Tab-separated table of N, CA and C in Angstrom:
chain	number	residue	atom	x	y	z
G	269	MET	N	17.100	-5.557	22.204
G	269	MET	CA	16.853	-4.993	20.889
G	269	MET	C	17.953	-5.502	19.954
G	270	SER	N	17.549	-6.195	18.894
G	270	SER	CA	18.534	-6.736	17.956
G	270	SER	C	18.794	-5.749	16.828
G	271	ASP	N	19.881	-6.016	16.097
G	271	ASP	CA	20.219	-5.162	14.965
G	271	ASP	C	19.461	-5.571	13.712
G	272	ILE	N	18.861	-6.772	13.720
G	272	ILE	CA	18.114	-7.261	12.564
G	272	ILE	C	16.716	-7.642	13.026
G	273	ASP	N	15.716	-7.078	12.388
G	273	ASP	CA	14.322	-7.355	12.711
G	273	ASP	C	13.540	-7.563	11.430
G	274	LYS	N	12.265	-7.917	11.595
G	274	LYS	CA	11.395	-8.165	10.448
G	274	LYS	C	10.283	-7.118	10.412
G	275	ASP	N	10.065	-6.531	9.251
G	275	ASP	CA	8.987	-5.569	9.044
G	275	ASP	C	7.665	-6.326	9.171
G	276	PRO	N	6.759	-5.910	10.095
G	276	PRO	CA	5.507	-6.646	10.278
G	276	PRO	C	4.528	-6.506	9.108
G	277	VAL	N	4.716	-5.501	8.267
G	277	VAL	CA	3.795	-5.276	7.152
G	277	VAL	C	4.166	-6.121	5.941
G	278	CYS	N	5.412	-6.015	5.492
G	278	CYS	CA	5.819	-6.708	4.262
G	278	CYS	C	6.664	-7.947	4.518
G	279	GLY	N	7.164	-8.097	5.745
G	279	GLY	CA	7.962	-9.268	6.079
G	279	GLY	C	9.431	-9.163	5.724
G	280	MET	N	9.860	-8.027	5.194
G	280	MET	CA	11.272	-7.864	4.825
G	280	MET	C	12.150	-7.797	6.069
G	281	THR	N	13.371	-8.285	5.936
G	281	THR	CA	14.360	-8.164	6.997
G	281	THR	C	14.874	-6.730	7.005
G	282	VAL	N	14.927	-6.143	8.201
G	282	VAL	CA	15.339	-4.749	8.351
G	282	VAL	C	16.528	-4.705	9.303
G	283	GLU	N	17.586	-4.038	8.889
G	283	GLU	CA	18.754	-3.849	9.750
G	283	GLU	C	18.708	-2.439	10.312
G	284	GLY	N	18.951	-2.315	11.609
G	284	GLY	CA	18.904	-1.011	12.254
G	284	GLY	C	17.465	-0.623	12.553
G	285	ASP	N	17.290	0.616	12.959
G	285	ASP	CA	15.939	1.065	13.297
G	285	ASP	C	15.681	2.492	12.823
G	286	ALA	N	16.129	2.801	11.620
G	286	ALA	CA	15.944	4.148	11.072
G	286	ALA	C	14.466	4.507	10.974
G	287	ILE	N	13.646	3.525	10.605
G	287	ILE	CA	12.204	3.757	10.523
G	287	ILE	C	11.562	2.810	11.528
G	288	ALA	N	11.236	3.343	12.691
G	288	ALA	CA	10.701	2.509	13.766
G	288	ALA	C	9.559	3.236	14.453
G	289	THR	N	8.755	2.480	15.173
G	289	THR	CA	7.702	3.066	15.982
G	289	THR	C	7.508	2.195	17.209
G	290	LEU	N	7.013	2.807	18.256
G	290	LEU	CA	6.704	2.094	19.485
G	290	LEU	C	5.194	1.960	19.553
G	291	TYR	N	4.697	0.739	19.678
G	291	TYR	CA	3.252	0.520	19.757
G	291	TYR	C	2.981	-0.413	20.927
G	292	GLU	N	2.174	0.050	21.872
G	292	GLU	CA	1.835	-0.697	23.081
G	292	GLU	C	3.087	-1.247	23.758
G	293	GLY	N	4.122	-0.403	23.819
G	293	GLY	CA	5.348	-0.754	24.511
G	293	GLY	C	6.298	-1.654	23.738
G	294	ILE	N	5.973	-2.000	22.513
G	294	ILE	CA	6.823	-2.863	21.694
G	294	ILE	C	7.360	-2.049	20.521
G	295	ARG	N	8.654	-2.208	20.253
G	295	ARG	CA	9.306	-1.497	19.152
G	295	ARG	C	9.157	-2.309	17.869
G	296	TYR	N	8.682	-1.665	16.819
G	296	TYR	CA	8.551	-2.283	15.498
G	296	TYR	C	9.394	-1.482	14.520
G	297	VAL	N	10.091	-2.180	13.624
G	297	VAL	CA	10.903	-1.511	12.608
G	297	VAL	C	10.320	-1.797	11.229
G	298	PHE	N	10.588	-0.881	10.308
G	298	PHE	CA	9.983	-0.952	8.981
G	298	PHE	C	11.030	-0.704	7.910
G	299	CYS	N	10.797	-1.289	6.743
G	299	CYS	CA	11.711	-1.113	5.612
G	299	CYS	C	11.477	0.223	4.917
G	300	SER	N	10.288	0.814	5.113
G	300	SER	CA	9.953	2.056	4.413
G	300	SER	C	8.915	2.841	5.201
G	301	ALA	N	8.811	4.119	4.892
G	301	ALA	CA	7.771	4.953	5.501
G	301	ALA	C	6.391	4.430	5.113
G	302	GLN	N	6.269	3.884	3.903
G	302	GLN	CA	4.997	3.323	3.444
G	302	GLN	C	4.532	2.213	4.385
G	303	CYS	N	5.431	1.294	4.742
G	303	CYS	CA	5.059	0.198	5.641
G	303	CYS	C	4.711	0.732	7.033
G	304	ARG	N	5.451	1.722	7.512
G	304	ARG	CA	5.138	2.296	8.825
G	304	ARG	C	3.753	2.941	8.810
G	305	GLU	N	3.415	3.650	7.741
G	305	GLU	CA	2.094	4.277	7.637
G	305	GLU	C	0.988	3.228	7.655
G	306	ARG	N	1.184	2.129	6.919
G	306	ARG	CA	0.180	1.051	6.895
G	306	ARG	C	-0.003	0.471	8.296
G	307	PHE	N	1.108	0.230	8.996
G	307	PHE	CA	1.054	-0.335	10.342
G	307	PHE	C	0.348	0.617	11.300
G	308	THR	N	0.719	1.881	11.267
G	308	THR	CA	0.142	2.873	12.173
G	308	THR	C	-1.371	2.988	11.988
G	309	ALA	N	-1.837	2.891	10.755
G	309	ALA	CA	-3.274	3.010	10.470
G	309	ALA	C	-4.057	1.788	10.947
G	310	THR	N	-3.471	0.588	10.818
G	310	THR	CA	-4.199	-0.652	11.146
G	310	THR	C	-3.242	-1.682	11.758
G	311	PRO	N	-2.765	-1.439	12.981
G	311	PRO	CA	-1.736	-2.321	13.551
G	311	PRO	C	-2.172	-3.778	13.722
G	312	TYR	N	-3.414	-4.018	14.109
G	312	TYR	CA	-3.837	-5.398	14.373
G	312	TYR	C	-3.950	-6.233	13.107
G	313	LEU	N	-3.948	-5.584	11.979
G	313	LEU	CA	-3.910	-6.300	10.705
G	313	LEU	C	-2.585	-7.046	10.563
G	314	TYR	N	-1.565	-6.564	11.260
G	314	TYR	CA	-0.215	-7.115	11.131
G	314	TYR	C	0.288	-7.834	12.383
G	315	ILE	N	-0.201	-7.444	13.580
G	315	ILE	CA	0.286	-8.085	14.807
G	315	ILE	C	-0.753	-8.989	15.458
G	316	GLY	N	-2.007	-8.903	15.045
G	316	GLY	CA	-3.047	-9.756	15.604
G	316	GLY	C	-3.448	-9.341	17.011
G	317	TYR	N	-4.335	-10.138	17.592
G	317	TYR	CA	-4.791	-9.946	18.959
G	317	TYR	C	-4.232	-11.086	19.794
G	318	PRO	N	-4.126	-10.911	21.116
G	318	PRO	CA	-3.577	-11.987	21.949
G	318	PRO	C	-4.271	-13.329	21.667
G	319	GLY	N	-3.463	-14.319	21.327
G	319	GLY	CA	-3.981	-15.659	21.053
G	319	GLY	C	-4.569	-15.843	19.668
G	320	HIS	N	-4.564	-14.783	18.870
G	320	HIS	CA	-5.140	-14.858	17.522
G	320	HIS	C	-4.162	-14.233	16.522
G	321	PRO	N	-3.651	-15.013	15.584
G	321	PRO	CA	-2.727	-14.447	14.597
G	321	PRO	C	-3.443	-13.447	13.688
G	322	SER	N	-2.689	-12.483	13.238
G	322	SER	CA	-3.238	-11.457	12.347
G	322	SER	C	-3.449	-12.031	10.953
G	323	PRO	N	-4.237	-11.334	10.126
G	323	PRO	CA	-4.358	-11.757	8.727
G	323	PRO	C	-2.994	-11.868	8.045
G	324	ARG	N	-2.079	-10.927	8.304
G	324	ARG	CA	-0.746	-10.984	7.692
G	324	ARG	C	0.006	-12.227	8.178
G	325	GLN	N	-0.074	-12.518	9.474
G	325	GLN	CA	0.608	-13.689	10.027
G	325	GLN	C	0.033	-14.993	9.463
G	326	ARG	N	-1.231	-14.970	9.074
G	326	ARG	CA	-1.865	-16.153	8.460
G	326	ARG	C	-1.591	-16.217	6.959
G	327	GLY	N	-0.887	-15.225	6.415
G	327	GLY	CA	-0.535	-15.232	4.997
G	327	GLY	C	-1.609	-14.695	4.073
G	328	VAL	N	-2.557	-13.948	4.626
G	328	VAL	CA	-3.645	-13.392	3.812
G	328	VAL	C	-3.089	-12.355	2.838
G	329	GLN	N	-3.496	-12.466	1.588
G	329	GLN	CA	-3.234	-11.443	0.579
G	329	GLN	C	-4.587	-10.996	0.039
G	330	VAL	N	-4.716	-9.721	-0.235
G	330	VAL	CA	-5.943	-9.169	-0.798
G	330	VAL	C	-5.540	-8.463	-2.092
G	331	MET	N	-5.572	-9.214	-3.178
G	331	MET	CA	-5.101	-8.684	-4.456
G	331	MET	C	-6.176	-7.814	-5.110
G	332	LYS	N	-5.744	-6.675	-5.598
G	332	LYS	CA	-6.620	-5.725	-6.288
G	332	LYS	C	-6.009	-5.396	-7.640
G	333	ARG	N	-6.870	-5.207	-8.609
G	333	ARG	CA	-6.434	-4.738	-9.932
G	333	ARG	C	-7.247	-3.489	-10.233
G	334	ARG	N	-6.559	-2.381	-10.359
G	334	ARG	CA	-7.213	-1.089	-10.571
G	334	ARG	C	-6.638	-0.402	-11.799
G	335	SER	N	-7.439	0.500	-12.337
G	335	SER	CA	-7.006	1.362	-13.439
G	335	SER	C	-7.081	2.807	-12.971
G	336	PHE	N	-6.078	3.563	-13.323
G	336	PHE	CA	-6.036	4.992	-13.021
G	336	PHE	C	-5.887	5.746	-14.331
G	337	ARG	N	-6.769	6.724	-14.543
G	337	ARG	CA	-6.698	7.531	-15.754
G	337	ARG	C	-5.969	8.829	-15.425
G	338	LEU	N	-4.912	9.092	-16.188
G	338	LEU	CA	-4.114	10.298	-15.987
G	338	LEU	C	-4.707	11.467	-16.764
G	339	ALA	N	-4.388	12.682	-16.329
G	339	ALA	CA	-4.879	13.881	-17.008
G	339	ALA	C	-4.263	14.021	-18.397
G	340	GLN	N	-3.021	13.546	-18.571
G	340	GLN	CA	-2.316	13.640	-19.851
G	340	GLN	C	-1.723	12.281	-20.212
G	341	PRO	N	-1.726	11.918	-21.502
G	341	PRO	CA	-1.082	10.657	-21.899
G	341	PRO	C	0.436	10.723	-21.711
G	342	LEU	N	1.026	9.559	-21.460
G	342	LEU	CA	2.470	9.450	-21.277
G	342	LEU	C	3.136	8.977	-22.559
G	343	SER	N	4.349	9.442	-22.797
G	343	SER	CA	5.152	8.871	-23.886
G	343	SER	C	5.594	7.482	-23.423
G	344	SER	N	6.107	6.676	-24.335
G	344	SER	CA	6.540	5.332	-23.939
G	344	SER	C	7.692	5.407	-22.931
G	345	GLN	N	8.572	6.393	-23.077
G	345	GLN	CA	9.672	6.555	-22.119
G	345	GLN	C	9.132	6.951	-20.742
G	346	GLU	N	8.177	7.879	-20.710
G	346	GLU	CA	7.570	8.282	-19.437
G	346	GLU	C	6.839	7.110	-18.792
G	347	ALA	N	6.155	6.307	-19.607
G	347	ALA	CA	5.439	5.138	-19.089
G	347	ALA	C	6.418	4.149	-18.456
G	348	ASP	N	7.557	3.928	-19.106
G	348	ASP	CA	8.578	3.026	-18.550
G	348	ASP	C	9.104	3.550	-17.217
G	349	LEU	N	9.370	4.852	-17.143
G	349	LEU	CA	9.861	5.449	-15.900
G	349	LEU	C	8.819	5.338	-14.792
G	350	LEU	N	7.553	5.585	-15.135
G	350	LEU	CA	6.474	5.470	-14.161
G	350	LEU	C	6.382	4.043	-13.633
G	351	CYS	N	6.401	3.069	-14.525
G	351	CYS	CA	6.309	1.662	-14.118
G	351	CYS	C	7.464	1.288	-13.198
G	352	ASP	N	8.669	1.717	-13.531
G	352	ASP	CA	9.830	1.433	-12.680
G	352	ASP	C	9.654	2.044	-11.296
G	353	ASP	N	9.150	3.270	-11.245
G	353	ASP	CA	8.956	3.947	-9.968
G	353	ASP	C	7.910	3.230	-9.119
G	354	LEU	N	6.752	2.919	-9.697
G	354	LEU	CA	5.681	2.289	-8.923
G	354	LEU	C	6.035	0.871	-8.491
G	355	ARG	N	6.870	0.179	-9.266
G	355	ARG	CA	7.323	-1.161	-8.857
G	355	ARG	C	8.133	-1.103	-7.564
G	356	GLY	N	8.669	0.065	-7.253
G	356	GLY	CA	9.424	0.243	-6.020
G	356	GLY	C	8.550	0.342	-4.782
G	357	MET	N	7.248	0.463	-4.966
G	357	MET	CA	6.338	0.516	-3.823
G	357	MET	C	6.087	-0.902	-3.319
G	358	MET	N	6.066	-1.059	-2.005
G	358	MET	CA	5.770	-2.358	-1.415
G	358	MET	C	4.343	-2.762	-1.802
G	359	GLY	N	4.158	-4.014	-2.154
G	359	GLY	CA	2.833	-4.540	-2.461
G	359	GLY	C	2.419	-4.440	-3.911
G	360	VAL	N	3.164	-3.709	-4.732
G	360	VAL	CA	2.838	-3.605	-6.152
G	360	VAL	C	3.380	-4.843	-6.853
G	361	HIS	N	2.493	-5.585	-7.515
G	361	HIS	CA	2.881	-6.836	-8.162
G	361	HIS	C	3.032	-6.703	-9.668
G	362	GLU	N	2.174	-5.910	-10.285
G	362	GLU	CA	2.213	-5.781	-11.746
G	362	GLU	C	1.729	-4.391	-12.117
G	363	ILE	N	2.333	-3.824	-13.151
G	363	ILE	CA	1.914	-2.499	-13.601
G	363	ILE	C	2.108	-2.389	-15.101
G	364	HIS	N	1.148	-1.713	-15.729
G	364	HIS	CA	1.230	-1.473	-17.169
G	364	HIS	C	0.683	-0.069	-17.421
G	365	ALA	N	1.451	0.739	-18.134
G	365	ALA	CA	1.013	2.094	-18.475
G	365	ALA	C	1.009	2.242	-19.985
G	366	ASP	N	-0.102	2.754	-20.501
G	366	ASP	CA	-0.238	2.967	-21.942
G	366	ASP	C	-1.078	4.215	-22.156
G	367	GLY	N	-0.475	5.233	-22.746
G	367	GLY	CA	-1.201	6.484	-22.967
G	367	GLY	C	-1.546	7.128	-21.644
G	368	ASP	N	-2.852	7.357	-21.425
G	368	ASP	CA	-3.274	7.981	-20.172
G	368	ASP	C	-3.830	6.968	-19.172
G	369	LEU	N	-3.668	5.669	-19.443
G	369	LEU	CA	-4.220	4.633	-18.571
G	369	LEU	C	-3.106	3.839	-17.892
G	370	VAL	N	-3.200	3.744	-16.571
G	370	VAL	CA	-2.251	2.962	-15.777
G	370	VAL	C	-3.038	1.838	-15.119
G	371	LYS	N	-2.650	0.591	-15.399
G	371	LYS	CA	-3.285	-0.578	-14.781
G	371	LYS	C	-2.288	-1.182	-13.807
G	372	ILE	N	-2.761	-1.436	-12.600
G	372	ILE	CA	-1.856	-1.896	-11.549
G	372	ILE	C	-2.513	-2.990	-10.713
G	373	THR	N	-1.730	-4.009	-10.378
G	373	THR	CA	-2.172	-5.085	-9.498
G	373	THR	C	-1.353	-4.977	-8.222
G	374	TYR	N	-2.045	-4.972	-7.077
G	374	TYR	CA	-1.353	-4.776	-5.806
G	374	TYR	C	-2.043	-5.541	-4.687
G	375	ASP	N	-1.298	-5.728	-3.593
G	375	ASP	CA	-1.808	-6.390	-2.400
G	375	ASP	C	-2.277	-5.312	-1.428
G	376	LEU	N	-3.568	-5.302	-1.151
G	376	LEU	CA	-4.170	-4.312	-0.266
G	376	LEU	C	-3.601	-4.394	1.153
G	377	MET	N	-2.987	-5.500	1.508
G	377	MET	CA	-2.365	-5.619	2.828
G	377	MET	C	-1.134	-4.712	2.942
G	378	GLU	N	-0.559	-4.313	1.811
G	378	GLU	CA	0.660	-3.511	1.831
G	378	GLU	C	0.502	-2.113	1.248
G	379	VAL	N	-0.442	-1.926	0.349
G	379	VAL	CA	-0.609	-0.627	-0.306
G	379	VAL	C	-2.070	-0.490	-0.721
G	380	ASP	N	-2.541	0.726	-0.853
G	380	ASP	CA	-3.913	0.933	-1.321
G	380	ASP	C	-3.927	1.986	-2.430
G	381	ALA	N	-5.097	2.151	-3.022
G	381	ALA	CA	-5.236	3.083	-4.145
G	381	ALA	C	-4.845	4.501	-3.745
G	382	GLU	N	-5.181	4.879	-2.528
G	382	GLU	CA	-4.871	6.235	-2.076
G	382	GLU	C	-3.355	6.480	-2.026
G	383	LEU	N	-2.591	5.498	-1.552
G	383	LEU	CA	-1.126	5.637	-1.529
G	383	LEU	C	-0.552	5.683	-2.941
G	384	ILE	N	-1.124	4.890	-3.841
G	384	ILE	CA	-0.665	4.891	-5.233
G	384	ILE	C	-0.943	6.252	-5.873
G	385	GLU	N	-2.142	6.788	-5.630
G	385	GLU	CA	-2.476	8.110	-6.160
G	385	GLU	C	-1.531	9.176	-5.603
G	386	ALA	N	-1.236	9.090	-4.317
G	386	ALA	CA	-0.318	10.054	-3.703
G	386	ALA	C	1.061	9.966	-4.356
G	387	ARG	N	1.505	8.753	-4.665
G	387	ARG	CA	2.809	8.586	-5.326
G	387	ARG	C	2.777	9.190	-6.724
G	388	LEU	N	1.677	8.990	-7.453
G	388	LEU	CA	1.546	9.589	-8.786
G	388	LEU	C	1.673	11.112	-8.705
G	389	LEU	N	1.001	11.708	-7.725
G	389	LEU	CA	1.083	13.162	-7.545
G	389	LEU	C	2.492	13.590	-7.156
G	390	GLN	N	3.132	12.791	-6.313
G	390	GLN	CA	4.484	13.100	-5.847
G	390	GLN	C	5.486	13.153	-7.001
G	391	ILE	N	5.291	12.306	-8.000
G	391	ILE	CA	6.226	12.308	-9.131
G	391	ILE	C	5.769	13.233	-10.256
G	392	GLY	N	4.702	14.003	-9.995
G	392	GLY	CA	4.308	15.046	-10.927
G	392	GLY	C	3.223	14.681	-11.920
G	393	LEU	N	2.507	13.588	-11.683
G	393	LEU	CA	1.415	13.202	-12.584
G	393	LEU	C	0.079	13.522	-11.936
G	394	ARG	N	-0.838	14.016	-12.749
G	394	ARG	CA	-2.180	14.316	-12.251
G	394	ARG	C	-3.150	13.278	-12.781
G	395	LEU	N	-4.105	12.936	-11.941
G	395	LEU	CA	-5.164	12.033	-12.375
G	395	LEU	C	-6.225	12.832	-13.104
G	396	GLY	N	-7.034	12.139	-13.890
G	396	GLY	CA	-8.139	12.784	-14.579
G	396	GLY	C	-9.047	13.489	-13.584
G	397	GLN	N	-9.511	14.670	-13.915
G	397	GLN	CA	-10.287	15.488	-12.984
G	397	GLN	C	-11.797	15.439	-13.225
G	398	GLU	N	-12.262	14.646	-14.197
G	398	GLU	CA	-13.692	14.586	-14.473
G	398	GLU	C	-14.420	14.030	-13.250
G	399	TRP	N	-15.636	14.537	-12.977
G	399	TRP	CA	-16.325	14.127	-11.758
G	399	TRP	C	-16.635	12.639	-11.714
G	400	PRO	N	-16.958	11.948	-12.832
G	400	PRO	CA	-17.183	10.494	-12.700
G	400	PRO	C	-15.916	9.755	-12.234
G	401	GLU	N	-14.760	10.189	-12.706
G	401	GLU	CA	-13.496	9.559	-12.288
G	401	GLU	C	-13.228	9.833	-10.811
G	402	GLN	N	-13.466	11.059	-10.366
G	402	GLN	CA	-13.269	11.399	-8.958
G	402	GLN	C	-14.233	10.607	-8.070
G	403	LEU	N	-15.469	10.459	-8.515
G	403	LEU	CA	-16.456	9.676	-7.770
G	403	LEU	C	-16.028	8.210	-7.689
G	404	ARG	N	-15.552	7.670	-8.803
G	404	ARG	CA	-15.104	6.274	-8.843
G	404	ARG	C	-13.944	6.054	-7.868
G	405	LEU	N	-12.968	6.963	-7.869
G	405	LEU	CA	-11.825	6.829	-6.971
G	405	LEU	C	-12.243	6.962	-5.508
G	406	GLY	N	-13.162	7.874	-5.228
G	406	GLY	CA	-13.673	8.013	-3.864
G	406	GLY	C	-14.350	6.737	-3.392
G	407	PHE	N	-15.099	6.105	-4.278
G	407	PHE	CA	-15.769	4.850	-3.946
G	407	PHE	C	-14.738	3.745	-3.702
G	408	ILE	N	-13.691	3.696	-4.518
G	408	ILE	CA	-12.618	2.707	-4.329
G	408	ILE	C	-11.954	2.912	-2.965
G	409	HIS	N	-11.680	4.159	-2.585
G	409	HIS	CA	-11.069	4.439	-1.275
G	409	HIS	C	-11.963	3.902	-0.167
G	410	PHE	N	-13.258	4.174	-0.272
G	410	PHE	CA	-14.210	3.715	0.737
G	410	PHE	C	-14.226	2.192	0.819
G	411	LEU	N	-14.298	1.524	-0.326
G	411	LEU	CA	-14.327	0.056	-0.338
G	411	LEU	C	-13.054	-0.540	0.256
G	412	GLU	N	-11.909	-0.004	-0.129
G	412	GLU	CA	-10.645	-0.551	0.374
G	412	GLU	C	-10.502	-0.325	1.877
G	413	GLU	N	-10.867	0.853	2.345
G	413	GLU	CA	-10.784	1.124	3.781
G	413	GLU	C	-11.715	0.197	4.552
G	414	SER	N	-12.925	0.008	4.052
G	414	SER	CA	-13.880	-0.893	4.707
G	414	SER	C	-13.360	-2.323	4.740
G	415	GLU	N	-12.768	-2.770	3.639
G	415	GLU	CA	-12.246	-4.134	3.568
G	415	GLU	C	-11.100	-4.338	4.560
G	416	VAL	N	-10.199	-3.381	4.640
G	416	VAL	CA	-9.069	-3.485	5.564
G	416	VAL	C	-9.559	-3.451	7.009
G	417	LEU	N	-10.466	-2.550	7.324
G	417	LEU	CA	-10.985	-2.474	8.692
G	417	LEU	C	-11.730	-3.747	9.072
G	418	GLY	N	-12.416	-4.357	8.116
G	418	GLY	CA	-13.093	-5.629	8.375
G	418	GLY	C	-12.114	-6.742	8.694
G	419	LEU	N	-10.973	-6.740	8.049
G	419	LEU	CA	-9.947	-7.752	8.329
G	419	LEU	C	-9.303	-7.549	9.695
G	420	GLU	N	-9.297	-6.316	10.179
G	420	GLU	CA	-8.626	-5.996	11.435
G	420	GLU	C	-9.520	-6.232	12.655
G	421	GLU	N	-10.780	-6.529	12.474
G	421	GLU	CA	-11.707	-6.682	13.595
G	421	GLU	C	-11.222	-7.715	14.596
G	422	PRO	N	-11.481	-7.456	15.889
G	422	PRO	CA	-11.071	-8.434	16.904
G	422	PRO	C	-11.864	-9.736	16.766
G	423	PRO	N	-11.266	-10.861	17.187
G	423	PRO	CA	-11.976	-12.147	17.110
G	423	PRO	C	-13.160	-12.150	18.068
G	424	HIS	N	-14.164	-12.936	17.758
G	424	HIS	CA	-15.370	-13.003	18.610
G	424	HIS	C	-15.286	-14.151	19.573
């Protein structure tokens, strides 16, 4: 066991093993709880199958651009703070917040809409509660989960 390892989800170098998990007898370390959660949900997306490299090992990126409508508009200062916070999430590439609309570009291999929504709630922001918005977000969750599971399928 070395003191320096590589996070299988984002590829970052990790020192120590503060955030680690054992999977099929192999120890994996992570730079963040977010990366560990992604790995735990879909490990073969990152480690592959015997003799077959994973999508992550092949350099696959699945870029998504989504909009999230907040329950209340943000001031410009609040928008700046929100953007700074979300940029700290692994896989977030671009973010723009204006009023009650947050537009974000991210790599589905590292983060998904559900994790982004959870982060928004964690920092005290609520999403719009209208049923069309809730239906749209539910559909996005379904599509993203299906896409990730399709990438993780064993080779034929």
